[in-house]
PDB file of C-alpha atoms in Angstrom:
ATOM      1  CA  UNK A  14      40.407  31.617 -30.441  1.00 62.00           C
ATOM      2  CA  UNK A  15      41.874  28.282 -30.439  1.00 69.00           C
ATOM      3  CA  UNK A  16      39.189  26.492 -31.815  1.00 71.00           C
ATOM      4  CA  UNK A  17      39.873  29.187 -34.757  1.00 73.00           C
ATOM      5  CA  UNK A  18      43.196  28.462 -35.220  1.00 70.00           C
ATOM      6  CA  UNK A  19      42.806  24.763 -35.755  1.00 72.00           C
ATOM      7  CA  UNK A  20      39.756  25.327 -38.620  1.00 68.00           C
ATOM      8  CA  UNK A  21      41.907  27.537 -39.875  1.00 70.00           C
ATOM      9  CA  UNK A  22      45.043  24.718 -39.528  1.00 70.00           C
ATOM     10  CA  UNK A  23      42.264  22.659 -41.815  1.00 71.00           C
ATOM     11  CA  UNK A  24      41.105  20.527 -38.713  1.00 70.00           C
ATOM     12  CA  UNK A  25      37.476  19.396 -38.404  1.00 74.00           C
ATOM     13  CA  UNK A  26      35.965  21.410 -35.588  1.00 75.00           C
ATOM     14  CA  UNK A  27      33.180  20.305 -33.935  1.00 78.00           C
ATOM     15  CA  UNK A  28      30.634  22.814 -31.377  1.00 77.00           C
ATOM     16  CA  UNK A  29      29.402  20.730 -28.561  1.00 77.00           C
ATOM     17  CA  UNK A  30      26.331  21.045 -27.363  1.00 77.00           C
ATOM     18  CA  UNK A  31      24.771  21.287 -23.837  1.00 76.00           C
ATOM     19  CA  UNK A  32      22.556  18.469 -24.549  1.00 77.00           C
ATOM     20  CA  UNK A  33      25.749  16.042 -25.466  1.00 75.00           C
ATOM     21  CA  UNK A  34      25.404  16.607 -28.737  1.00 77.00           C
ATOM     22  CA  UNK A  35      27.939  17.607 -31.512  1.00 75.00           C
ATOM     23  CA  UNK A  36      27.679  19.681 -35.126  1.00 78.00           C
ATOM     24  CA  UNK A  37      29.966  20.026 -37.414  1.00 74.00           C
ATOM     25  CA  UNK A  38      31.688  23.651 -37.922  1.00 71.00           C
ATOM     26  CA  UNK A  39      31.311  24.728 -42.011  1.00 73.00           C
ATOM     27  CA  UNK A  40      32.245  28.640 -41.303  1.00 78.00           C
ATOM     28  CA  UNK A  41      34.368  30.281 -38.793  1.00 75.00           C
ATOM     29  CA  UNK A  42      31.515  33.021 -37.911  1.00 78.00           C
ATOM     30  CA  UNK A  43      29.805  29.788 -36.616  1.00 75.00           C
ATOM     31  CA  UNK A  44      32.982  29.408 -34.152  1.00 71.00           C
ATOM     32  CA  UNK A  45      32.434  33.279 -33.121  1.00 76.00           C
ATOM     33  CA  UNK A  46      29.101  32.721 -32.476  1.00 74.00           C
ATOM     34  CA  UNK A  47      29.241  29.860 -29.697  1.00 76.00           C
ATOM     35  CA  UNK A  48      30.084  30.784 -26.897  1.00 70.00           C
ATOM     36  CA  UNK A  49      30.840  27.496 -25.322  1.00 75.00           C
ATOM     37  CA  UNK A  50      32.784  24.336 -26.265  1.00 80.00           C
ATOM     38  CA  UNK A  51      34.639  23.067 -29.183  1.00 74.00           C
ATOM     39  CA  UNK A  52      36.061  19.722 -29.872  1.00 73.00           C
ATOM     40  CA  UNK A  53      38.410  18.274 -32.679  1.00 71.00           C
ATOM     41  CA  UNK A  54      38.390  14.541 -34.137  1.00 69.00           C
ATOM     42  CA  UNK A  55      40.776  12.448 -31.924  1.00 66.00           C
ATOM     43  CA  UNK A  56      42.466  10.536 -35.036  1.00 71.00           C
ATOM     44  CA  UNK A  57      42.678  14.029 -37.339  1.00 70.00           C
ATOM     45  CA  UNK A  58      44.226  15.596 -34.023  1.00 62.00           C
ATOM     46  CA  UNK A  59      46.755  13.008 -33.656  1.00 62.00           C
ATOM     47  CA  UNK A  60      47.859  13.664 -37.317  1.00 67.00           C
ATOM     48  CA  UNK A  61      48.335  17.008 -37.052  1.00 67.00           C
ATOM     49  CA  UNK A  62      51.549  19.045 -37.128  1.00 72.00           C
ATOM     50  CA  UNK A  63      49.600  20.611 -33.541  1.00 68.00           C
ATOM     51  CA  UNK A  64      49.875  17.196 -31.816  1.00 61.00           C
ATOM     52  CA  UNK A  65      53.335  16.863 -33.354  1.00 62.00           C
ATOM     53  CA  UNK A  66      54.342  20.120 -31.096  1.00 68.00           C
ATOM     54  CA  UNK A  67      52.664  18.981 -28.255  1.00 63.00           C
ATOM     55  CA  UNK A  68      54.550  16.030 -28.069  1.00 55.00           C
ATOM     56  CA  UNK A  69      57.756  18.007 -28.732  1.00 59.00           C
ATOM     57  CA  UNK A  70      56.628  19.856 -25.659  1.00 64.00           C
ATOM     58  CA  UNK A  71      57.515  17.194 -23.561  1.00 57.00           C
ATOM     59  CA  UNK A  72      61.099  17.542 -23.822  1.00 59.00           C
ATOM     60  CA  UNK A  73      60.862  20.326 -21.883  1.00 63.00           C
ATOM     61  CA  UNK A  74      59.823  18.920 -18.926  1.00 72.00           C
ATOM     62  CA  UNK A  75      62.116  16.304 -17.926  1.00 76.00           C
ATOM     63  CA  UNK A  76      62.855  16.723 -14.521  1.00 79.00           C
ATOM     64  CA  UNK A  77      58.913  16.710 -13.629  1.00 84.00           C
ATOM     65  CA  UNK A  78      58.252  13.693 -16.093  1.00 84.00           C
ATOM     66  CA  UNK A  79      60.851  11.832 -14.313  1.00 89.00           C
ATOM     67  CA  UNK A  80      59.351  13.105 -11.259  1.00 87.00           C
ATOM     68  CA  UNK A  81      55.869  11.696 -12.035  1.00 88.00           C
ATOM     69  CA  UNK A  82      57.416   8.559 -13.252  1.00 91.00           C
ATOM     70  CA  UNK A  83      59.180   7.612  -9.891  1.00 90.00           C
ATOM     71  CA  UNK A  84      56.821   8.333  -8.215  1.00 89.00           C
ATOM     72  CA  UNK A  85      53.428   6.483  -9.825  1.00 88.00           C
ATOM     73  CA  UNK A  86      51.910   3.884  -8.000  1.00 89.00           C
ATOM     74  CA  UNK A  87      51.368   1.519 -10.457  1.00 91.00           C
ATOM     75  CA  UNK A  88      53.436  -0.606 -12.757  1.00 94.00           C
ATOM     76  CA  UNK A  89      55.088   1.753 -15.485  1.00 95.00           C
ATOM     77  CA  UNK A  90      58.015   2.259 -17.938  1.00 96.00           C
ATOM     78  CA  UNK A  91      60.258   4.969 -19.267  1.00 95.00           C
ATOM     79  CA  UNK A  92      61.983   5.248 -22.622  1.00 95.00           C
ATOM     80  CA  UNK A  93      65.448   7.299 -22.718  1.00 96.00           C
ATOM     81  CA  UNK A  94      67.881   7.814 -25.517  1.00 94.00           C
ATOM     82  CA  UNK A  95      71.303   9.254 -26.123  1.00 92.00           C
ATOM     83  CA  UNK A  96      70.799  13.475 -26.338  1.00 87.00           C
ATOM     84  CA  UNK A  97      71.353  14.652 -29.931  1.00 78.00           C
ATOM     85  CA  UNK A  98      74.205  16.822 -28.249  1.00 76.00           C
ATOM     86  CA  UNK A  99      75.630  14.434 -26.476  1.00 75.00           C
ATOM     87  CA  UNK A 100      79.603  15.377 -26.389  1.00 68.00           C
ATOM     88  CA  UNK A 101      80.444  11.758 -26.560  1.00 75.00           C
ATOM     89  CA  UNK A 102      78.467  10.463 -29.117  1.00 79.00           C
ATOM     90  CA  UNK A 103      77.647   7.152 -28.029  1.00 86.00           C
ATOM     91  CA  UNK A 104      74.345   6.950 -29.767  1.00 88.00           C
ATOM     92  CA  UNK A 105      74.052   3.446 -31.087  1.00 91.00           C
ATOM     93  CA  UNK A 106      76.791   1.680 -29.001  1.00 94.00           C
ATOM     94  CA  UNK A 107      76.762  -1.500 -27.955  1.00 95.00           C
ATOM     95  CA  UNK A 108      78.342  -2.055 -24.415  1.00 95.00           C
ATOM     96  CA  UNK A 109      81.579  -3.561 -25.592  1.00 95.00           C
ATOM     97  CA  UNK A 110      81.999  -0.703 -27.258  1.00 94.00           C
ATOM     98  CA  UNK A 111      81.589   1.757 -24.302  1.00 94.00           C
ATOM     99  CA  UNK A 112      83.948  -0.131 -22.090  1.00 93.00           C
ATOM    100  CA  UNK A 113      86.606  -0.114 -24.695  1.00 94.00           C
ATOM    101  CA  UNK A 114      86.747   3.473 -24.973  1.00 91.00           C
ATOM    102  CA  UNK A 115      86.171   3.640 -20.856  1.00 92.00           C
ATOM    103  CA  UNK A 116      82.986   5.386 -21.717  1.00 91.00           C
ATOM    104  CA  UNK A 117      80.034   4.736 -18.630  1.00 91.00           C
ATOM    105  CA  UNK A 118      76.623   5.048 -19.113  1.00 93.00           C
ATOM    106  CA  UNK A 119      75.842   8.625 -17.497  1.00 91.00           C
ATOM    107  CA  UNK A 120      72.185  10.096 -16.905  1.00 91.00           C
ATOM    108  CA  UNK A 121      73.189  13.700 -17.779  1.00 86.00           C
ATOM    109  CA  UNK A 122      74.028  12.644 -21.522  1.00 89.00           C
ATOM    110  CA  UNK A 123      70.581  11.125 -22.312  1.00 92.00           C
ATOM    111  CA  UNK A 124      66.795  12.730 -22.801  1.00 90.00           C
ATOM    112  CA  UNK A 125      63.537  11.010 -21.292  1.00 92.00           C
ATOM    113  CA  UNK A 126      61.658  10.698 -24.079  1.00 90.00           C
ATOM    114  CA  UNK A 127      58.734   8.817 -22.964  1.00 91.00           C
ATOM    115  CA  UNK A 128      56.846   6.964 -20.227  1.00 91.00           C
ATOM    116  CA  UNK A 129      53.429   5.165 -20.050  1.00 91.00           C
ATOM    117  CA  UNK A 130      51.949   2.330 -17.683  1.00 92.00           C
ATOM    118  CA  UNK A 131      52.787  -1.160 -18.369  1.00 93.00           C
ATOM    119  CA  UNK A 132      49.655  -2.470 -19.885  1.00 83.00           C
ATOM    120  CA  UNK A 133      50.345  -6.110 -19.256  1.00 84.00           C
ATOM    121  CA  UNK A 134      52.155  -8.227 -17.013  1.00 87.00           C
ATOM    122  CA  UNK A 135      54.925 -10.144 -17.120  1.00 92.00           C
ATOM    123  CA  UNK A 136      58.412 -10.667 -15.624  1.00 94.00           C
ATOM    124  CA  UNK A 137      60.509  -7.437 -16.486  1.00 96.00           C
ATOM    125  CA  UNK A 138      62.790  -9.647 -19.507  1.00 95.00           C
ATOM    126  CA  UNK A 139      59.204 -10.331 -20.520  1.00 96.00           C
ATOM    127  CA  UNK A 140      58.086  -6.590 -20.199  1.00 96.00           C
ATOM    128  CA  UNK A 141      61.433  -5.330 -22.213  1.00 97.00           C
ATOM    129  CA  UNK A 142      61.086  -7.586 -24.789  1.00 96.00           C
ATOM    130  CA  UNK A 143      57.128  -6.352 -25.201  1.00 96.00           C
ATOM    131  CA  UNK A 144      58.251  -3.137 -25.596  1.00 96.00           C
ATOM    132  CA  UNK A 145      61.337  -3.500 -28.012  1.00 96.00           C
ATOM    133  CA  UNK A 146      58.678  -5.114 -30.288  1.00 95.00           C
ATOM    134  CA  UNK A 147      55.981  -2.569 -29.830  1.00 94.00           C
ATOM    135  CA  UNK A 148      58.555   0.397 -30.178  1.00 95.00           C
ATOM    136  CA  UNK A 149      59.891  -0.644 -33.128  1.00 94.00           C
ATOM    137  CA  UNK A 150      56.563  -2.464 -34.780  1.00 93.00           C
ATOM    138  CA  UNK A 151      53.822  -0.687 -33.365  1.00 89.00           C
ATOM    139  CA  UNK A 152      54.700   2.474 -32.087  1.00 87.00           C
ATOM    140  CA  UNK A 153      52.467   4.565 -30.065  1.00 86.00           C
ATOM    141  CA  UNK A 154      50.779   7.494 -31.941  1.00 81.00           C
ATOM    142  CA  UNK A 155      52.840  10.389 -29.652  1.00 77.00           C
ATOM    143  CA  UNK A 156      55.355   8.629 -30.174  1.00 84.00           C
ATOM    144  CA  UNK A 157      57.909  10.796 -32.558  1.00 78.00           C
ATOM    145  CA  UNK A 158      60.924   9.660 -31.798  1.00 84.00           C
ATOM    146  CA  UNK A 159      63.416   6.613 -33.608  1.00 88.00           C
ATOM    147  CA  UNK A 160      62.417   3.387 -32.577  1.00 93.00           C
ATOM    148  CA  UNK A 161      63.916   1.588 -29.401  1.00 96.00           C
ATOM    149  CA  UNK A 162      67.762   0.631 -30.546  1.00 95.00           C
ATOM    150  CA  UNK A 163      71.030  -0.101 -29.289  1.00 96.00           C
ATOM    151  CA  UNK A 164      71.574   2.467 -26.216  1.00 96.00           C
ATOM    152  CA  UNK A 165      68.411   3.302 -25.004  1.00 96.00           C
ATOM    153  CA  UNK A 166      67.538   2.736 -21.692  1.00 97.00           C
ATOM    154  CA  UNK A 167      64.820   1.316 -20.270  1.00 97.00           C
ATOM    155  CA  UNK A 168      63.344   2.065 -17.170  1.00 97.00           C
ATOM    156  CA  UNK A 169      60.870  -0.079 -15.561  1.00 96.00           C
ATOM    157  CA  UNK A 170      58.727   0.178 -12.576  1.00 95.00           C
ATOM    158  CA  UNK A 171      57.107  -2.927 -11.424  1.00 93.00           C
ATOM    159  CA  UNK A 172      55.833  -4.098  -7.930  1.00 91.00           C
ATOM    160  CA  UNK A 173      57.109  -0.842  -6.522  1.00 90.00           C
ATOM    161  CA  UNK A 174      60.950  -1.409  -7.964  1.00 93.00           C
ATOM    162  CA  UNK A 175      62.554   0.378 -10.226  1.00 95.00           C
ATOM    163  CA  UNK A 176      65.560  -1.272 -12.742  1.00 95.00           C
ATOM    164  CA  UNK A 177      67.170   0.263 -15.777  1.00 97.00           C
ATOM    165  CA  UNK A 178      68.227  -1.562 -18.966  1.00 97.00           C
ATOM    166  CA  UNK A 179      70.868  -0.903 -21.902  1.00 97.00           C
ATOM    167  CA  UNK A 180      69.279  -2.176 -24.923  1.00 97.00           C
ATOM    168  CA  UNK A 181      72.593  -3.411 -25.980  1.00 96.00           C
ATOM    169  CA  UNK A 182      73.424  -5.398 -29.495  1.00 94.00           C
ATOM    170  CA  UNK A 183      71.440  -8.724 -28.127  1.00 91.00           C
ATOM    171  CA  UNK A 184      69.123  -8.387 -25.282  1.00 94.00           C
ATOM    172  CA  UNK A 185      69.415  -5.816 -22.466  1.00 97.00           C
ATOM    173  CA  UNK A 186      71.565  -5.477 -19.574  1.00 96.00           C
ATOM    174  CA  UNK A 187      70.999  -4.114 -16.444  1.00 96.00           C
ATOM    175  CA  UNK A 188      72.246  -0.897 -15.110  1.00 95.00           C
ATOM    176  CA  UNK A 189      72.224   0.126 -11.908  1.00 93.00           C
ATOM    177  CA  UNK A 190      72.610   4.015 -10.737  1.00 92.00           C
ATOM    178  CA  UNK A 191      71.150   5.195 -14.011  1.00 94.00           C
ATOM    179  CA  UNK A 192      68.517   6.867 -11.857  1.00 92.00           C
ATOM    180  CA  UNK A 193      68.981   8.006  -8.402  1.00 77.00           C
ATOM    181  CA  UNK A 194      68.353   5.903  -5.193  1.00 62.00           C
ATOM    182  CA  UNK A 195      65.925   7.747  -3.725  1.00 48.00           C
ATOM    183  CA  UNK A 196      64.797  10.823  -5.518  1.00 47.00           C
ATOM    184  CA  UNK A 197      60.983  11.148  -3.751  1.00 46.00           C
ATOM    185  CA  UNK A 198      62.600  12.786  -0.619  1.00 41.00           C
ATOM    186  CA  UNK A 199      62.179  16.160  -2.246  1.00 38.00           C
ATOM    187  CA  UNK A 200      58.776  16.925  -1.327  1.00 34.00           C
ATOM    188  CA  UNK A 201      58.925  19.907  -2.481  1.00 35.00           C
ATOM    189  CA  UNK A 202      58.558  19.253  -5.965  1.00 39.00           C
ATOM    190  CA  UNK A 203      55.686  20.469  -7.851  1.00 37.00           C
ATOM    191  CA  UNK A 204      54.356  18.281 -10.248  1.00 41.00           C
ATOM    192  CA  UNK A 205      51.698  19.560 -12.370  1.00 41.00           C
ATOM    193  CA  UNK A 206      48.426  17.064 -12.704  1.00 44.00           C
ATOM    194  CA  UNK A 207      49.195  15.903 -16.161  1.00 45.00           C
ATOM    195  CA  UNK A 208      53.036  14.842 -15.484  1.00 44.00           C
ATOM    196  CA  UNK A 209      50.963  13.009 -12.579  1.00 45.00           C
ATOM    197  CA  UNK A 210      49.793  10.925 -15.665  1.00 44.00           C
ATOM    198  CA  UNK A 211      52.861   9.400 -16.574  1.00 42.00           C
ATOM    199  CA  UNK A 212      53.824  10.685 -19.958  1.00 43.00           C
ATOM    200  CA  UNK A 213      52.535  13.830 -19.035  1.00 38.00           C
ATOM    201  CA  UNK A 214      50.066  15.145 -22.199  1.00 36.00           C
ATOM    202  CA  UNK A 215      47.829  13.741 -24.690  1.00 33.00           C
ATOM    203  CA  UNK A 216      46.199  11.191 -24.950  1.00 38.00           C
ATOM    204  CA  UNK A 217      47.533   8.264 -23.277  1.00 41.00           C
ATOM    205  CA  UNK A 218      45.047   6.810 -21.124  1.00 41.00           C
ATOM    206  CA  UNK A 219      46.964   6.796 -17.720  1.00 45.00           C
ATOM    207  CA  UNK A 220      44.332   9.124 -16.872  1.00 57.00           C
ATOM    208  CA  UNK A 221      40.131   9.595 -17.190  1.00 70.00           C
ATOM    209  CA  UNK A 222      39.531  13.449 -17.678  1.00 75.00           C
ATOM    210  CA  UNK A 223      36.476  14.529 -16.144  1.00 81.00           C
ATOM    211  CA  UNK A 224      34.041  16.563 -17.694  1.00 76.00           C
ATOM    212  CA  UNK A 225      35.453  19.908 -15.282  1.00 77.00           C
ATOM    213  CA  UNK A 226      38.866  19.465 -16.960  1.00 77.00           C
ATOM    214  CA  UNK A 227      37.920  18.916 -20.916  1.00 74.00           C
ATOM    215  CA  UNK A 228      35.590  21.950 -20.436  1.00 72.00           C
ATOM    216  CA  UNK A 229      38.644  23.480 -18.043  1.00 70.00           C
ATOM    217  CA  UNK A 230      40.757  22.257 -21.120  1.00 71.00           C
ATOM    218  CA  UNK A 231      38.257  24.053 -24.383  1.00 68.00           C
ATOM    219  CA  UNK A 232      38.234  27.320 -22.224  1.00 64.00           C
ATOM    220  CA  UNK A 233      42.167  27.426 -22.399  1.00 63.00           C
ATOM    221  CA  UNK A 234      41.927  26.980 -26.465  1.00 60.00           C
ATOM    222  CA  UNK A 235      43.108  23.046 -26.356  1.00 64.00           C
ATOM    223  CA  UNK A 236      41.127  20.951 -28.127  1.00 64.00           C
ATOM    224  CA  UNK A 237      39.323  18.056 -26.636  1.00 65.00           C
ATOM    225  CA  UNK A 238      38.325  14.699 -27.727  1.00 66.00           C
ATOM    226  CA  UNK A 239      34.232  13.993 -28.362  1.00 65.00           C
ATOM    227  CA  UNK A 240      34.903  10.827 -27.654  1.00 62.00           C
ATOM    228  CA  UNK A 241      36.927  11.645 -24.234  1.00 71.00           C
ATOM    229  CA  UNK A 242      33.841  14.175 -23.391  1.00 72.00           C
ATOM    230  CA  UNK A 243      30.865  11.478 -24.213  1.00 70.00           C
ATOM    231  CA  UNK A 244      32.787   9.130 -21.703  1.00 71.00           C
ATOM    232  CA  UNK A 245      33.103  11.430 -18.574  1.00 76.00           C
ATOM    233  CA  UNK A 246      30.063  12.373 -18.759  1.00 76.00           C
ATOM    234  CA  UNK A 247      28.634   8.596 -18.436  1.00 71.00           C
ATOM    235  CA  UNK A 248      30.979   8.007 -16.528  1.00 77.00           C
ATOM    236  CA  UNK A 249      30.386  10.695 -13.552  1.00 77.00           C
ATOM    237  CA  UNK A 250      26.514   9.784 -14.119  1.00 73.00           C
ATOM    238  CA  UNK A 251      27.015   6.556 -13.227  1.00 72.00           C
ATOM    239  CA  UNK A 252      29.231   6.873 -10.495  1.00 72.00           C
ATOM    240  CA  UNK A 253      26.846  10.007  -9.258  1.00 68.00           C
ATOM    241  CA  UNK A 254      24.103   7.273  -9.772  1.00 62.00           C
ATOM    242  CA  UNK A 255      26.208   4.566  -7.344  1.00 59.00           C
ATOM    243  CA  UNK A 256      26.501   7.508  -4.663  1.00 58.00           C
ATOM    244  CA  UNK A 257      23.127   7.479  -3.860  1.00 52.00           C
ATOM    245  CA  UNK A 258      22.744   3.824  -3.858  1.00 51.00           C
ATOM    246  CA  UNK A 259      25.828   3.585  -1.571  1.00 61.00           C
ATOM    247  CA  UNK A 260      24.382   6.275   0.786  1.00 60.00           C
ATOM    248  CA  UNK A 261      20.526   4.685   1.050  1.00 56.00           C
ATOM    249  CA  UNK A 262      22.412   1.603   1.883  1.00 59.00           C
ATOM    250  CA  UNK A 263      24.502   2.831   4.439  1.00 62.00           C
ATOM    251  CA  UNK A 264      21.979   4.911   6.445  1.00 60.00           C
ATOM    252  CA  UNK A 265      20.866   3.050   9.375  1.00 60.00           C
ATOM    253  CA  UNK A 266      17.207   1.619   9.434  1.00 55.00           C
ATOM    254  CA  UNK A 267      15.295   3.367  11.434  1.00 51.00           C
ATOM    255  CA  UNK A 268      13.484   1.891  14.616  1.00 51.00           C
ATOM    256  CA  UNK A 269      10.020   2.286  14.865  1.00 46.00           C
ATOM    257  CA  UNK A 270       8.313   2.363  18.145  1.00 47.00           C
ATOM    258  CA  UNK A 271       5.437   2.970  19.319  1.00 45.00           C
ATOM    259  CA  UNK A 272       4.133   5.051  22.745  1.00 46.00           C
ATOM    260  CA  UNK A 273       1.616   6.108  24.112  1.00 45.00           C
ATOM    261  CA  UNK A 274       1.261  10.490  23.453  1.00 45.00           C
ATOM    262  CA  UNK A 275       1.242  12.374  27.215  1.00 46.00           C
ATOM    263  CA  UNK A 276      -2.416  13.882  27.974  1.00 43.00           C
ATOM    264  CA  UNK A 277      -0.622  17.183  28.326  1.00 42.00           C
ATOM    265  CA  UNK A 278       1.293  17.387  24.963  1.00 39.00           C
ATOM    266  CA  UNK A 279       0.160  19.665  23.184  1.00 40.00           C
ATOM    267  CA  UNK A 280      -0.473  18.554  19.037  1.00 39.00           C
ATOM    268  CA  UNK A 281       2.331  20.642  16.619  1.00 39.00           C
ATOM    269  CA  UNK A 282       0.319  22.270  13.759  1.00 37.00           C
TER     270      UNK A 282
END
């Protein structure tokens, strides 16, 4: 049904093949007639009004995202900025602005818009001024949002700490209590397994699907990358491959010694 909807969007749709292979969909009754998986080109998906709703979805999700955010493992970052609705409108304001009009910066008036892992290293100046260039030069495909400016914040994870920044009219100060202390002790927060990749949907490469979750992912009517497919599976044959090695390895070689049989035993047939 999905894979439907997107020919009929005007997307390229693709059947995939048991043998790895892919064909090219030319008429919808060839859509109703497979019965297994579909795929969609990865750069036509990302320039789709589809994979512009997607990434709207996100919004919705903002206490999980935050969630996931605090609590990944490895170095990360999170982009916020001012809420459209924001009573105070203080979208755009430098510091010295805020403090004039006894305005602080407050949590509850901004949106997390996005977060990703830090693909390089650096100090964190280093890391914020990496991303003020990419986020206003080179922005990230999902990205759909106005590039980084004066009051966005800037969260950054690094070497297990977390510190928030005010991109203010030069630079970026720091802000501390933006985000809470210690917000993991809730334990009882579910957080579904793709907020557990950072940003939380498409694309972004936090995370390697396996071949069980793109097919998990056609069944449910989302499309799936080719590209995304062709990789899991060489990728779980090879590590499938280094199993066995690992296990011959491991198993201990066997003694073999040599004794004399008893005159009584009898011979096993």
């Amino acid at each position: 049904e999905r894979a439907l909807e997107l020919d009929a969007a005007g997307l390229t749709v693709y059947v995939l093949h048991e043998d790895n292979t892919e064909s090219m969909v030319f008429d919808p009754q060839e859509i109703m007639e497979h019965g297994g998986l579909f795929g969609v080109d990865r750069e036509e998906w990302e320039k789709s009004p589809q994979f512009h709703e997607k990434v709207m979805e996100r919004q919705e999700h903002q206490q999980e995202r935050e969630q996931a955010f605090l609590s990944q493992n490895r170095n990360c970052f999170a982009i916020y900025q001012v809420s459209r609705d924001d009573p105070q409108n203080v979208r755009f304001m430098n510091l010295d602005w805020l403090e004039s009009h006894d305005v602080s910066v407050d949590r509850s008036n901004y949106d997390l818009i996005y977060t990703a892992p830090l693909s390089e290293s650096g100090t964190v100046p280093e890391q914020l001024e990496k991303l003020y260039q990419q986020f206003n030069l080179e922005k990230p495909v999902d990205f759909h949002s106005p590039s980084m400016s004066v009051s966005d914040i800037v969260a950054i994870k690094q070497d297990g700490k977390v510190s928030c920044h005010y991109c203010d009219s030069v630079g970026f100060t720091q802000i501390p209590g933006f985000l809470p202390e210690n917000p993991l002790k809730n334990a009882e927060m579910a957080v579904e397994d793709d907020y557990g990749m950072i940003d939380g949907i498409i694309n972004n490469g936090a995370k390697e699907p396996t071949v069980a979750e793109l097919e998990q992912q056609a069944r449910s009517g989302q499309p799936i990358s080719l590209m995304d497919l062709a990789d899991a599976v060489h990728r779980e044959e090879r590590e499938k491959k280094k199993s066995v090695v690992d296990q011959l390895k491991s198993q201990p070689k066997a003694e073999h010694k040599k004794t004399a049989p008893k005159k009584s035993a009898e011979r096993e047939i």
